[in-house]
Amino acid sequence: MAANTILLDFSVEPGAVKNDNQMQVVATNIENVLKDYLTSLKQVHGLPFQGGLLRLYTADPGVTVFIRVYANGLITINMEYFKGDKDNPLLTFELSKVLEQKLQVQLASFRSKMFPPIKRGGQLDVYLSSSDERLLEYDIDKVLFEEISPYQKVQIVHSKSLGNILVLDDLQNIGESDLIYTETLMARKIENYKDKEIVILGGGDGALLYELLKEKPKEVIMLEIDEVVMKACAKYMRSICGDVLDKYDGPNYKIIVGDCMKSLEEFMKEGRKFDYIFGDLTDVPISQKHSGQLWTFYQKVLQMCFKLLRHGGKFMTHVNGICSSESVDMFKSQLDNIEPPVKFTTSKAFVPSFMEDWIFCQVFFDENKKE
Amino acid sequence: MAANTILLDFSVEPGAVKNDNQMQVVATNIENVLKDYLTSLKQVHGLPFQGGLLRLYTADPGVTVFIRVYANGLITINMEYFKGDKDNPLLTFELSKVLEQKLQVQLASFRSKMFPPIKRGGQLDVYLSSSDERLLEYDIDKVLFEEISPYQKVQIVHSKSLGNILVLDDLQNIGESDLIYTETLMARKIENYKDKEIVILGGGDGALLYELLKEKPKEVIMLEIDEVVMKACAKYMRSICGDVLDKYDGPNYKIIVGDCMKSLEEFMKEGRKFDYIFGDLTDVPISQKHSGQLWTFYQKVLQMCFKLLRHGGKFMTHVNGICSSESVDMFKSQLDNIEPPVKFTTSKAFVPSFMEDWIFCQVFFDENKKE
């Protein structure tokens, strides 16, 4: 049940729309073709605009059609109607292809495009974005969990092909299809976690903790602020987190619910040292979407981590989509400000539920620059 | 340079729009918020429609705003303007988030959605679809090749993150990022191609031929009808096809340009037998998009292949996206009609440039049912 917006456009030679008369003919030609599908089509408004033309139509059942002719030869047609779950679509895929072809012939158009209907206002939002704000339609068919926590909007949705996906503030976070994400974050088979002491900043989905524990570390301490995320994942993401979120401690791990900065400060006071610290915060300020304030926080966290790492220790983190190269560069430039000096390597993996390559970074002490 | 269509929608309690007066207030509230961004905003039309409301506005520079209030509480706002390459966007990402929030507060809306602007009529079409007709926006920034061959529209486009992609009739065919596609099609490390005789039906991108030749087969014969595809790939897809398309024969391979049925019939007459036949036709009738005619053709090809296969031989093919389960089932049901009886296994892989899991099928003689 959603409003369906059908977008269709054509390009014609600018010579074919060079005066009002020609543009009226073009619009009327479109109207005549559309009448085969929308018999009650009726123009309710029309006006010249910006050297082009606008026309607004209505038709049964509750359809609006907006035609805009641009002076440069582009013609856009936007149709909209409300489709109940049991209603037949206004145009099936096959019919819409026929309509597109008919109009292309009628308009002598050299280029045309018909978009799949855009579903709006339904119970399910099937549209998410890539890291560089590209529109991606998922085959999401269920919302399994939704709650506004004190920190963020927490959702677990089901995708027919990708399985369950954790979505935080409308950003894909991790999916059941994304073992590659966790394995690339931890550089499995490259790093050796046996008997190591490890801290995870964030990691509320439990996947990193679950995979690290398989490598027999001495201890993993996970610092996650949002219990809502952990409870949701413990229930709906068990294929990626197993039972590690069922209780907050185990023989070789501990989950501390709270602000990670506070715990890091306590570790400092206690003089604790670690072999690995993971940056798996749900809200890393590397996206274009985030402000300077978060960068300052992240810088502070990073600086603290390097005080807590043993000689030879590493800070491992996800960064951003490969498409957001500016924010990846911004992350790297942050590393220049760390004391003592650090070096880094990067890795990448295509993460199915993100539908893009993701960049990961492994940061370690620069021994050459050490005094 | 493209028309930008900005889609934005809000849900309010139906009680808030239960008469014309309330709906007029809602629309005017939207108008007042939009005026902060579009100072010259001017209503040019308004009418009650289907228990709801329509309003059409214009504003500088060349912007149209269409507001529709549905009786059930959904409010859609569609803005459209033409953006030249050097023009600033009407709304930056940050600004559009602020606008969404302001409107959400103003309308007391419990749900809102702002889509990334949809680019229409530009030189680049960045929108492709999944196998089940979901809208996917790619980071395509260049068209490297475009030609209408006697068989199809052949394009090679460049994606910033996925590299070059072969697009046939607006369907993603294979990308430089898709070695996994070819390796799953050929079941690398499972099948042994050493000293084998192999036929490829289609395969014009050259990737399968290139990868098979690495396995030291006795001979590979590729039957491809569209030379335009091969020439384009030889130039722009060398990372996936190497030099195999530079000439049409080599020490252990041969490319026959023409209708594969004709060649298969000749092989029959010559009494030739093969160990593997690959179905890598660019146009397999397994998509919902294709008609019954193509199914008949495919059935005929499949039947012929099983006459040409040696005892123990296999027919290996790609099928469709996992999201198109109906057409995958339709393919499987076709196998019931083959004589002698056949059995099959399937495999799948997430193909980056398709942005979905793809199904592959390995068909072989059913020895149990053999007379």
XYZ file of C-alpha atoms in Angstrom:
742
model
C 0.000 0.000 0.000
C 1.839 3.062 -1.233
C 1.645 5.962 -3.604
C 3.309 4.945 -6.857
C 5.186 7.623 -8.744
C 5.910 6.619 -12.331
C 8.654 8.654 -13.973
C 9.068 8.549 -17.723
C 11.094 10.844 -19.950
C 11.956 11.377 -23.600
C 14.478 13.430 -25.501
C 13.541 14.976 -28.837
C 15.491 17.304 -31.126
C 15.198 20.873 -29.771
C 13.970 21.851 -33.254
C 10.811 19.843 -32.590
C 9.812 22.062 -29.617
C 10.989 25.474 -30.743
C 7.709 27.375 -30.310
C 4.557 27.133 -28.223
C 2.571 25.669 -31.085
C 5.013 22.768 -31.531
C 5.097 22.143 -27.801
C 1.313 22.030 -27.595
C 1.341 19.418 -30.381
C 3.924 17.352 -28.483
C 1.879 17.489 -25.262
C -1.323 16.619 -27.092
C 0.384 13.679 -28.788
C 1.376 12.375 -25.369
C -2.170 12.921 -24.121
C -3.581 10.903 -27.010
C -1.295 7.942 -26.377
C -1.989 8.035 -22.623
C -5.743 7.997 -23.292
C -5.420 4.370 -24.447
C -4.433 3.514 -20.873
C -6.258 6.221 -18.914
C -9.579 6.637 -20.692
C -10.833 9.349 -18.332
C -7.698 11.500 -18.760
C -8.640 15.175 -18.471
C -6.434 18.259 -18.607
C -6.963 20.435 -15.530
C -4.257 22.998 -16.071
C -1.689 24.128 -18.639
C 0.718 27.014 -18.878
C 3.862 28.078 -20.687
C 6.882 28.029 -18.366
C 10.522 28.950 -18.878
C 10.353 28.666 -22.655
C 8.675 25.304 -22.164
C 5.288 23.996 -21.202
C 3.492 22.481 -18.209
C 0.293 20.474 -18.252
C -1.518 18.828 -15.386
C -4.066 16.047 -15.905
C -6.218 13.862 -13.717
C -7.703 10.438 -14.497
C -9.430 7.561 -12.782
C -8.523 5.870 -10.480
C -7.051 8.825 -8.619
C -4.234 9.346 -11.105
C -2.409 12.647 -11.648
C -0.256 13.149 -14.732
C 2.180 16.028 -14.904
C 3.825 16.710 -18.254
C 6.696 19.128 -18.589
C 8.276 20.058 -21.920
C 11.680 21.696 -21.588
C 12.909 24.118 -24.280
C 16.000 21.903 -24.818
C 13.905 18.941 -26.010
C 13.555 16.997 -22.773
C 10.031 15.868 -21.941
C 9.247 14.530 -18.476
C 6.041 12.737 -17.537
C 5.282 12.107 -13.848
C 2.272 9.973 -13.017
C 1.099 9.306 -9.501
C -1.638 7.234 -7.889
C -2.271 5.366 -4.685
C -1.989 1.594 -5.027
C -3.585 -0.592 -2.359
C -1.995 -3.977 -1.693
C -4.707 -5.738 -3.652
C -5.017 -3.197 -6.475
C -3.622 -4.077 -9.861
C -0.828 -1.767 -10.928
C -1.828 1.023 -13.286
C 0.763 -0.292 -15.732
C 2.319 -3.748 -15.625
C 5.988 -3.998 -16.567
C 5.060 -5.268 -20.037
C 2.425 -2.562 -20.572
C 4.767 0.183 -19.451
C 7.346 -1.031 -22.003
C 4.680 -0.861 -24.723
C 3.655 2.625 -23.598
C 7.264 3.782 -23.658
C 7.718 2.438 -27.195
C 4.485 3.978 -28.474
C 5.414 7.369 -27.078
C 8.926 7.087 -28.437
C 7.541 6.539 -31.925
C 4.856 9.223 -31.548
C 7.372 11.817 -30.344
C 10.178 10.776 -32.712
C 12.285 10.612 -29.567
C 15.923 9.476 -29.780
C 16.189 8.556 -26.093
C 13.703 7.429 -23.500
C 13.680 6.135 -19.953
C 10.989 4.587 -17.831
C 11.775 4.073 -14.158
C 10.325 1.254 -12.083
C 7.445 2.804 -10.098
C 8.703 4.557 -6.986
C 6.804 3.417 -3.902
C 6.137 6.161 -1.358
C 4.566 6.254 2.058
C 4.104 2.507 2.399
C 4.729 0.578 5.588
C 8.027 -0.611 4.178
C 10.760 1.690 2.987
C 12.630 -0.341 0.404
C 14.993 2.489 -0.567
C 18.362 2.928 1.084
C 21.379 4.844 -0.170
C 24.996 4.075 -0.962
C 27.735 5.952 0.913
C 27.768 8.520 -1.904
C 23.996 9.025 -1.773
C 22.987 6.864 -4.706
C 19.458 5.505 -4.626
C 19.256 1.722 -4.123
C 16.016 -0.220 -4.077
C 16.218 -3.327 -1.877
C 13.922 -6.348 -1.945
C 12.906 -5.648 1.646
C 9.624 -7.381 2.435
C 9.393 -7.156 6.232
C 10.360 -4.941 9.154
C 11.217 -7.365 11.952
C 12.157 -4.799 14.567
C 11.846 -1.047 14.952
C 12.560 1.089 17.984
C 13.846 4.578 18.575
C 16.604 4.133 21.155
C 18.069 7.095 23.053
C 20.812 7.105 20.399
C 19.298 6.232 17.056
C 16.497 4.628 15.066
C 17.131 0.878 15.210
C 15.544 -1.354 12.575
C 16.023 -4.908 11.473
C 14.527 -5.530 8.066
C 14.311 -8.670 5.982
C 15.560 -8.712 2.397
C 14.418 -11.617 0.234
C 17.890 -12.105 -1.196
C 20.201 -10.735 1.524
C 18.488 -12.003 4.665
C 18.117 -9.797 7.738
C 19.806 -6.392 7.744
C 20.468 -4.081 10.699
C 19.589 -0.515 9.683
C 20.568 2.362 11.977
C 19.168 5.819 11.211
C 18.320 4.599 7.707
C 21.884 3.425 7.028
C 22.630 -0.211 6.273
C 24.864 -1.400 9.102
C 25.408 -5.107 8.602
C 23.471 -7.946 6.996
C 23.296 -11.702 7.411
C 25.026 -11.873 4.018
C 28.001 -9.829 5.219
C 30.494 -12.214 6.855
C 33.009 -10.688 4.416
C 32.564 -7.372 6.249
C 33.606 -8.805 9.602
C 36.379 -10.919 8.114
C 37.868 -7.940 6.296
C 37.532 -5.711 9.373
C 39.488 -8.245 11.442
C 41.846 -9.204 8.588
C 41.149 -12.880 9.232
C 44.025 -15.176 8.296
C 46.394 -12.177 8.317
C 46.191 -11.196 11.980
C 46.634 -13.712 14.778
C 44.273 -13.223 17.716
C 45.235 -16.269 19.748
C 45.784 -15.295 23.413
C 45.503 -11.605 22.568
C 43.778 -8.846 24.560
C 41.292 -6.958 22.480
C 38.909 -4.013 22.801
C 35.957 -3.370 20.499
C 34.591 0.172 20.395
C 30.941 -0.246 19.443
C 30.267 -3.513 17.643
C 26.696 -3.768 18.985
C 25.617 -6.222 16.289
C 27.900 -8.801 17.911
C 29.344 -10.129 14.660
C 32.921 -9.015 15.313
C 32.859 -10.338 18.881
C 31.433 -13.657 17.669
C 34.089 -14.090 14.967
C 36.966 -12.967 17.225
C 36.017 -15.478 19.911
C 36.456 -18.274 17.354
C 40.158 -17.325 17.218
C 40.709 -18.067 20.958
C 41.788 -14.654 22.227
C 42.733 -14.162 25.890
C 40.014 -11.541 26.382
C 37.720 -9.348 24.332
C 36.089 -6.309 25.933
C 33.293 -4.755 23.914
C 32.178 -1.198 24.685
C 28.718 -0.568 23.256
C 26.400 2.242 24.276
C 23.123 1.078 22.706
C 21.427 -1.891 24.387
C 18.529 -1.694 21.956
C 20.845 -2.665 19.104
C 22.233 -5.615 21.064
C 18.802 -6.888 22.071
C 17.507 -6.638 18.510
C 20.561 -8.412 17.075
C 20.516 -11.130 19.736
C 17.021 -11.955 18.505
C 17.095 -11.344 14.751
C 20.748 -11.572 13.731
C 21.777 -14.825 15.408
C 23.363 -16.149 12.230
C 26.010 -13.434 12.554
C 26.340 -13.048 16.353
C 25.509 -16.505 17.669
C 24.819 -16.377 21.408
C 27.454 -13.787 22.359
C 24.861 -11.090 23.045
C 22.690 -13.312 25.256
C 24.678 -12.322 28.319
C 27.210 -9.588 28.843
C 30.079 -11.744 29.941
C 31.559 -15.090 29.116
C 34.741 -17.050 29.893
C 36.884 -14.730 27.758
C 34.719 -11.727 26.960
C 32.859 -8.872 28.573
C 30.385 -6.358 27.199
C 30.335 -2.991 28.946
C 27.219 -0.981 28.187
C 28.080 2.704 28.151
C 30.177 5.487 26.704
C 33.403 3.975 25.355
C 35.426 7.075 26.328
C 34.690 6.466 29.983
C 35.899 2.867 29.795
C 39.006 3.858 27.857
C 39.838 6.418 30.543
C 39.461 3.767 33.215
C 41.755 1.401 31.301
C 44.301 4.241 31.254
C 44.084 4.706 34.997
C 44.459 0.975 35.544
C 47.504 0.987 33.249
C 45.951 -1.689 31.031
C 47.399 -2.450 27.608
C 45.845 -4.195 24.598
C 47.021 -5.910 21.436
C 44.139 -4.837 19.226
C 41.526 -2.119 19.434
C 38.687 -2.195 16.923
C 36.817 0.873 15.776
C 33.374 -0.548 15.085
C 31.304 2.386 16.304
C 27.962 2.609 14.626
C 28.473 6.278 14.071
C 31.926 6.958 12.694
C 32.355 10.507 11.500
C 33.817 9.521 8.168
C 30.697 9.969 6.202
C 29.991 13.243 4.469
C 26.877 13.183 6.529
C 28.659 13.923 9.755
C 29.836 17.115 11.248
C 33.119 18.420 12.571
C 32.137 17.753 16.176
C 32.159 14.032 15.577
C 35.577 14.273 13.986
C 36.888 15.886 17.166
C 35.408 13.043 19.220
C 36.880 10.433 16.904
C 40.289 12.076 16.998
C 40.187 11.969 20.785
C 39.194 8.274 20.777
C 41.945 7.436 18.305
C 44.561 9.270 20.356
C 43.453 7.430 23.472
C 43.590 4.061 21.710
C 47.218 4.556 20.794
C 48.001 5.182 24.443
C 46.363 1.863 25.323
C 47.968 -0.251 22.602
C 50.990 -2.389 23.308
C 54.136 -2.080 21.225
C 53.197 -3.846 17.970
C 49.485 -3.384 18.629
C 46.979 -2.344 15.996
C 43.886 -0.200 15.649
C 41.541 -1.836 13.114
C 38.554 -0.037 11.700
C 36.048 0.199 8.878
C 36.192 3.517 7.062
C 33.621 4.162 4.360
C 32.413 3.217 0.905
C 34.996 3.390 -1.833
C 32.666 5.813 -3.599
C 33.113 8.358 -0.820
C 36.779 8.897 -1.583
C 36.782 12.357 -0.003
C 35.765 11.071 3.383
C 38.229 8.175 3.118
C 40.962 10.765 2.483
C 39.668 12.802 5.413
C 40.018 9.756 7.658
C 43.584 9.165 6.508
C 44.522 12.787 7.134
C 43.280 12.431 10.721
C 45.973 9.828 11.271
C 48.674 12.458 10.695
C 47.696 14.116 13.966
C 48.181 11.061 16.161
C 51.056 11.006 18.646
C 53.235 8.928 18.517
C 53.367 8.808 14.699
C 51.398 6.000 13.050
C 51.367 4.204 9.724
C 48.491 2.351 8.136
C 47.477 -0.240 5.564
C 44.061 -0.480 3.940
C 41.931 -3.301 2.587
C 38.595 -3.469 0.839
C 35.707 -5.821 0.263
C 32.426 -5.725 -1.593
C 29.772 -5.882 1.119
C 26.538 -7.365 -0.287
C 24.061 -5.464 1.867
C 25.892 -2.176 1.211
C 25.960 -2.931 -2.536
C 29.417 -1.371 -2.722
C 33.096 -1.829 -1.941
C 33.959 -0.839 1.594
C 37.349 0.408 2.811
C 38.974 -0.877 6.014
C 42.077 0.495 7.705
C 44.716 -1.054 9.949
C 46.737 1.514 11.911
C 49.958 0.769 13.792
C 52.932 2.564 15.351
C 55.475 3.964 12.905
C 58.637 2.461 14.404
C 60.920 4.468 12.102
C 59.651 7.753 13.433
C 59.919 6.649 17.036
C 62.410 8.558 19.119
C 23.157 18.234 -17.285
C 19.801 16.705 -16.481
C 16.378 17.430 -15.124
C 16.407 16.729 -11.389
C 13.242 15.350 -9.854
C 13.235 15.651 -6.075
C 10.724 13.380 -4.365
C 9.818 13.995 -0.761
C 6.928 12.567 1.228
C 5.400 12.692 4.696
C 2.811 10.703 6.590
C 0.461 12.434 9.010
C -2.457 11.104 11.024
C -5.530 10.885 8.751
C -7.343 12.967 11.379
C -5.124 15.898 10.452
C -6.422 16.004 6.855
C -10.053 15.045 7.279
C -11.620 18.036 5.506
C -10.722 20.513 2.795
C -9.982 23.232 5.301
C -7.411 21.114 7.144
C -5.814 20.045 3.868
C -5.503 23.647 2.711
C -3.722 24.452 5.992
C -1.339 21.523 5.481
C -0.529 22.624 1.924
C -0.045 26.231 2.987
C 2.256 25.134 5.805
C 4.389 23.317 3.249
C 4.337 26.384 1.002
C 5.556 28.588 3.839
C 8.492 26.300 4.647
C 9.433 25.972 0.967
C 9.447 29.761 0.579
C 12.607 29.885 2.714
C 14.341 27.997 -0.084
C 12.335 29.141 -3.104
C 11.613 32.806 -2.472
C 9.686 33.285 -5.720
C 7.374 30.319 -5.060
C 3.945 31.019 -6.577
C 0.855 28.815 -6.689
C -0.399 28.447 -10.251
C -3.125 25.895 -9.700
C -4.998 24.063 -6.962
C -7.946 21.719 -6.843
C -9.593 19.141 -4.617
C -9.026 15.600 -5.944
C -10.228 12.214 -4.730
C -10.927 13.398 -1.229
C -7.501 14.987 -1.244
C -5.840 18.042 -2.669
C -3.514 19.022 -5.527
C -1.457 22.170 -5.801
C 0.959 23.204 -8.505
C 3.594 25.889 -7.956
C 6.378 27.448 -9.967
C 9.521 29.195 -8.720
C 12.829 30.516 -10.006
C 15.032 29.085 -11.439
C 12.634 27.047 -13.568
C 11.345 24.985 -10.647
C 7.954 23.285 -10.537
C 6.548 22.018 -7.250
C 3.629 19.606 -7.210
C 2.021 18.916 -3.846
C -0.517 16.157 -3.413
C -2.364 15.481 -0.162
C -4.003 12.055 0.008
C -7.072 11.510 2.168
C -5.228 8.771 4.096
C -2.605 11.199 5.418
C 0.145 10.735 2.856
C 1.584 13.951 1.437
C 3.841 13.818 -1.619
C 5.946 16.716 -2.854
C 7.575 16.471 -6.294
C 9.974 19.234 -7.307
C 11.600 19.420 -10.701
C 14.131 21.714 -12.367
C 16.818 21.498 -14.988
C 20.331 21.455 -13.585
C 23.213 22.342 -15.899
C 26.594 20.749 -15.181
C 27.890 23.959 -13.620
C 24.688 24.919 -11.782
C 24.573 24.503 -8.041
C 21.949 22.021 -6.919
C 18.675 23.549 -5.738
C 19.197 21.732 -2.440
C 22.484 20.318 -1.205
C 22.311 17.053 0.716
C 22.646 18.918 4.016
C 20.018 21.517 3.066
C 17.573 18.866 1.939
C 17.941 17.107 5.309
C 17.170 20.401 7.064
C 14.148 20.971 4.809
C 12.878 17.467 5.547
C 13.226 18.038 9.293
C 11.530 21.443 9.188
C 8.595 20.051 7.234
C 8.360 17.057 9.526
C 8.015 19.335 12.526
C 5.649 21.732 10.735
C 3.373 18.900 9.600
C 3.611 16.863 12.810
C 4.528 13.992 10.531
C 5.419 10.591 11.991
C 7.274 9.366 8.888
C 9.140 11.119 6.127
C 11.336 10.236 3.193
C 13.516 12.314 0.915
C 14.941 10.582 -2.141
C 18.274 11.512 -3.667
C 17.427 13.697 -6.706
C 16.527 11.589 -9.725
C 18.525 12.638 -12.770
C 16.590 12.504 -16.038
C 17.484 13.093 -19.648
C 21.202 13.567 -19.085
C 23.895 12.152 -21.350
C 24.519 9.394 -18.855
C 21.880 6.998 -17.637
C 23.061 5.971 -14.190
C 19.983 3.874 -13.421
C 19.856 0.157 -14.155
C 17.544 -2.471 -12.703
C 17.911 -5.706 -10.786
C 16.494 -8.917 -12.284
C 13.252 -8.258 -10.381
C 12.982 -4.676 -11.632
C 14.298 -2.853 -8.630
C 15.802 0.568 -9.284
C 19.570 0.756 -8.771
C 21.605 3.912 -9.162
C 25.167 3.239 -10.301
C 28.166 5.555 -10.047
C 28.503 5.537 -13.828
C 30.517 8.526 -14.986
C 31.337 7.723 -18.625
C 29.944 5.923 -21.641
C 32.998 4.423 -23.349
C 31.181 2.706 -26.197
C 27.698 2.792 -27.653
C 26.442 1.192 -30.836
C 23.183 -0.331 -31.986
C 24.187 -3.670 -33.499
C 21.785 -5.705 -35.653
C 20.931 -7.596 -32.457
C 20.945 -5.186 -29.537
C 22.086 -1.909 -28.038
C 25.701 -2.437 -26.986
C 27.195 -0.119 -24.373
C 30.295 -0.159 -22.276
C 30.048 2.231 -19.367
C 32.508 3.101 -16.632
C 31.533 2.881 -12.987
C 33.800 4.648 -10.503
C 33.727 1.710 -8.121
C 33.048 -1.300 -10.378
C 35.183 -0.450 -13.408
C 33.906 -0.991 -16.937
C 30.557 -2.734 -17.400
C 29.098 -4.262 -20.574
C 25.432 -3.250 -20.841
C 23.232 -4.928 -23.475
C 19.765 -3.478 -24.075
C 20.035 -1.654 -20.735
C 20.822 -4.863 -18.818
C 24.102 -5.250 -16.944
C 25.904 -8.147 -18.627
C 29.316 -8.400 -17.021
C 31.699 -6.000 -15.313
C 35.421 -5.833 -14.719
C 34.605 -6.551 -11.073
C 32.829 -9.825 -11.917
C 35.445 -12.585 -12.086
C 33.213 -14.381 -9.583
C 30.530 -14.564 -12.285
C 32.770 -16.445 -14.716
C 34.284 -18.633 -12.012
C 30.850 -19.670 -10.745
C 29.562 -20.247 -14.280
C 32.469 -22.613 -14.977
C 32.509 -24.067 -11.442
C 36.255 -23.451 -11.220
C 38.099 -25.889 -8.947
C 35.105 -28.264 -9.145
C 35.146 -29.112 -12.845
C 38.305 -30.221 -14.628
C 38.721 -28.769 -18.114
C 42.171 -30.154 -18.906
C 42.201 -31.715 -22.414
C 38.433 -31.317 -22.699
C 36.394 -30.299 -25.762
C 34.139 -27.388 -25.022
C 31.497 -25.289 -26.771
C 30.383 -21.831 -25.618
C 27.008 -20.618 -26.860
C 27.310 -16.847 -26.870
C 29.992 -15.586 -24.488
C 30.746 -12.499 -26.615
C 32.427 -10.660 -23.764
C 35.245 -13.228 -23.954
C 35.588 -13.672 -20.187
C 34.539 -17.329 -20.123
C 36.777 -18.208 -23.085
C 39.709 -16.396 -21.434
C 39.278 -18.187 -18.112
C 38.665 -21.612 -19.708
C 41.852 -21.366 -21.771
C 43.842 -20.985 -18.535
C 42.727 -24.543 -17.676
C 44.424 -26.088 -20.751
C 41.437 -27.584 -22.562
C 41.912 -29.483 -25.827
C 39.658 -27.096 -27.743
C 37.083 -24.386 -27.058
C 34.668 -23.351 -29.806
C 32.747 -20.157 -29.118
C 29.579 -19.431 -31.107
C 28.750 -15.719 -30.897
C 26.419 -13.857 -33.214
C 27.254 -10.246 -32.342
C 30.633 -8.989 -33.550
C 29.916 -5.536 -32.149
C 29.971 -6.960 -28.606
C 33.274 -8.732 -29.253
C 34.942 -5.659 -30.767
C 33.783 -3.456 -27.911
C 34.972 -5.945 -25.275
C 38.301 -6.538 -27.007
C 38.927 -2.822 -26.603
C 37.330 -1.882 -23.286
C 37.109 -5.113 -21.276
C 40.654 -6.441 -21.667
C 40.989 -7.060 -17.951
C 38.347 -9.789 -18.245
C 38.987 -11.168 -21.779
C 42.707 -10.603 -22.281
C 43.634 -10.958 -25.959
C 41.270 -13.837 -26.819
C 38.976 -11.623 -28.893
C 41.807 -10.047 -30.922
C 41.601 -12.831 -33.469
C 38.998 -15.487 -34.011
C 41.267 -18.500 -33.678
C 44.189 -19.596 -31.601
C 46.133 -22.790 -30.920
C 43.227 -24.354 -28.995
C 40.220 -22.129 -29.644
C 38.004 -20.883 -32.420
C 35.309 -18.204 -32.500
C 32.539 -18.748 -35.056
C 30.526 -15.601 -35.734
C 26.952 -16.543 -36.474
C 23.789 -18.265 -35.324
C 24.740 -20.946 -32.786
C 21.931 -23.269 -33.986
C 23.544 -23.520 -37.406
C 26.889 -24.517 -35.926
C 25.287 -27.017 -33.551
C 23.510 -28.634 -36.503
C 26.816 -28.911 -38.368
C 28.457 -30.522 -35.332
C 25.583 -33.035 -35.358
C 26.172 -33.884 -39.020
C 29.897 -34.279 -38.399
C 29.136 -36.556 -35.442
C 31.179 -34.390 -33.102
C 30.926 -34.829 -29.331
C 31.848 -32.455 -26.502
C 32.580 -32.652 -22.796
C 31.094 -29.309 -21.818
C 28.645 -26.958 -23.451
C 28.168 -23.526 -21.893
C 24.985 -21.527 -22.192
C 26.323 -17.981 -22.108
C 23.916 -16.418 -24.572
C 23.417 -12.732 -23.999
C 19.689 -13.183 -24.331
C 18.512 -16.144 -22.306
C 14.751 -16.356 -22.067
C 14.738 -16.778 -18.339
C 13.920 -13.254 -17.498
C 10.335 -12.250 -16.971
C 11.050 -9.774 -19.691
C 11.158 -12.399 -22.391
C 8.427 -14.070 -24.305
C 7.421 -17.632 -24.971
C 9.056 -17.645 -28.390
C 12.464 -17.381 -26.802
C 11.629 -20.270 -24.487
C 10.908 -22.450 -27.514
C 14.260 -21.466 -29.029
C 16.079 -22.161 -25.785
C 14.387 -25.533 -25.396
C 15.531 -26.463 -28.897
C 19.108 -25.390 -28.154
C 19.134 -27.333 -24.891
C 17.804 -30.479 -26.577
C 20.460 -30.209 -29.271
C 23.228 -29.745 -26.685
C 22.334 -33.003 -24.991
C 22.692 -34.782 -28.325
C 26.187 -33.343 -28.682
C 27.413 -34.066 -25.160
C 29.531 -37.109 -24.380
C 28.512 -39.556 -21.690
C 29.396 -37.700 -18.462
C 29.288 -34.345 -20.218
C 27.695 -31.242 -18.744
C 25.668 -28.253 -19.846
C 26.671 -25.263 -17.711
C 24.684 -22.050 -17.703
C 23.790 -18.883 -15.846
C 20.104 -18.642 -15.031
C 18.879 -15.458 -13.400
C 18.918 -13.315 -10.286
C 17.898 -15.059 -7.103
C 15.182 -12.425 -6.744
C 13.468 -13.694 -9.885
C 12.577 -17.000 -8.334
C 9.658 -17.557 -10.718
C 11.855 -17.478 -13.781
C 14.456 -19.663 -12.079
C 11.690 -22.207 -11.457
C 10.565 -21.838 -15.061
C 14.089 -22.687 -16.221
C 14.214 -25.768 -14.033
C 10.858 -26.966 -15.326
C 12.213 -26.742 -18.877
C 14.753 -29.388 -17.962
C 11.957 -31.916 -17.419
C 11.292 -31.916 -21.153
C 14.807 -32.888 -22.214
C 15.394 -36.316 -23.708
C 17.258 -38.323 -22.439
C 16.349 -37.389 -18.850
C 18.685 -34.972 -17.093
C 19.526 -33.966 -13.541
C 20.997 -30.704 -12.352
C 22.844 -28.942 -9.560
C 22.779 -25.204 -8.911
C 25.217 -22.705 -7.478
C 25.051 -19.019 -6.732
C 27.291 -16.022 -6.352
C 26.841 -12.370 -5.540
C 27.846 -10.539 -8.726
C 29.034 -7.008 -7.890
C 27.905 -5.258 -11.083
C 24.473 -6.946 -10.866
C 24.182 -5.970 -7.176
C 22.475 -9.300 -6.493
C 22.968 -13.029 -6.099
C 22.927 -14.864 -9.402
C 21.909 -18.479 -9.944
C 23.936 -20.881 -12.104
C 22.931 -24.361 -13.199
C 24.919 -27.478 -14.127
C 22.893 -30.020 -16.082
C 23.972 -33.614 -16.747
C 22.546 -36.965 -17.864
C 20.437 -38.782 -15.300
C 22.135 -42.173 -15.384
C 19.479 -43.808 -13.193
C 16.727 -43.053 -15.635
C 18.772 -44.228 -18.624
C 17.408 -47.258 -20.392
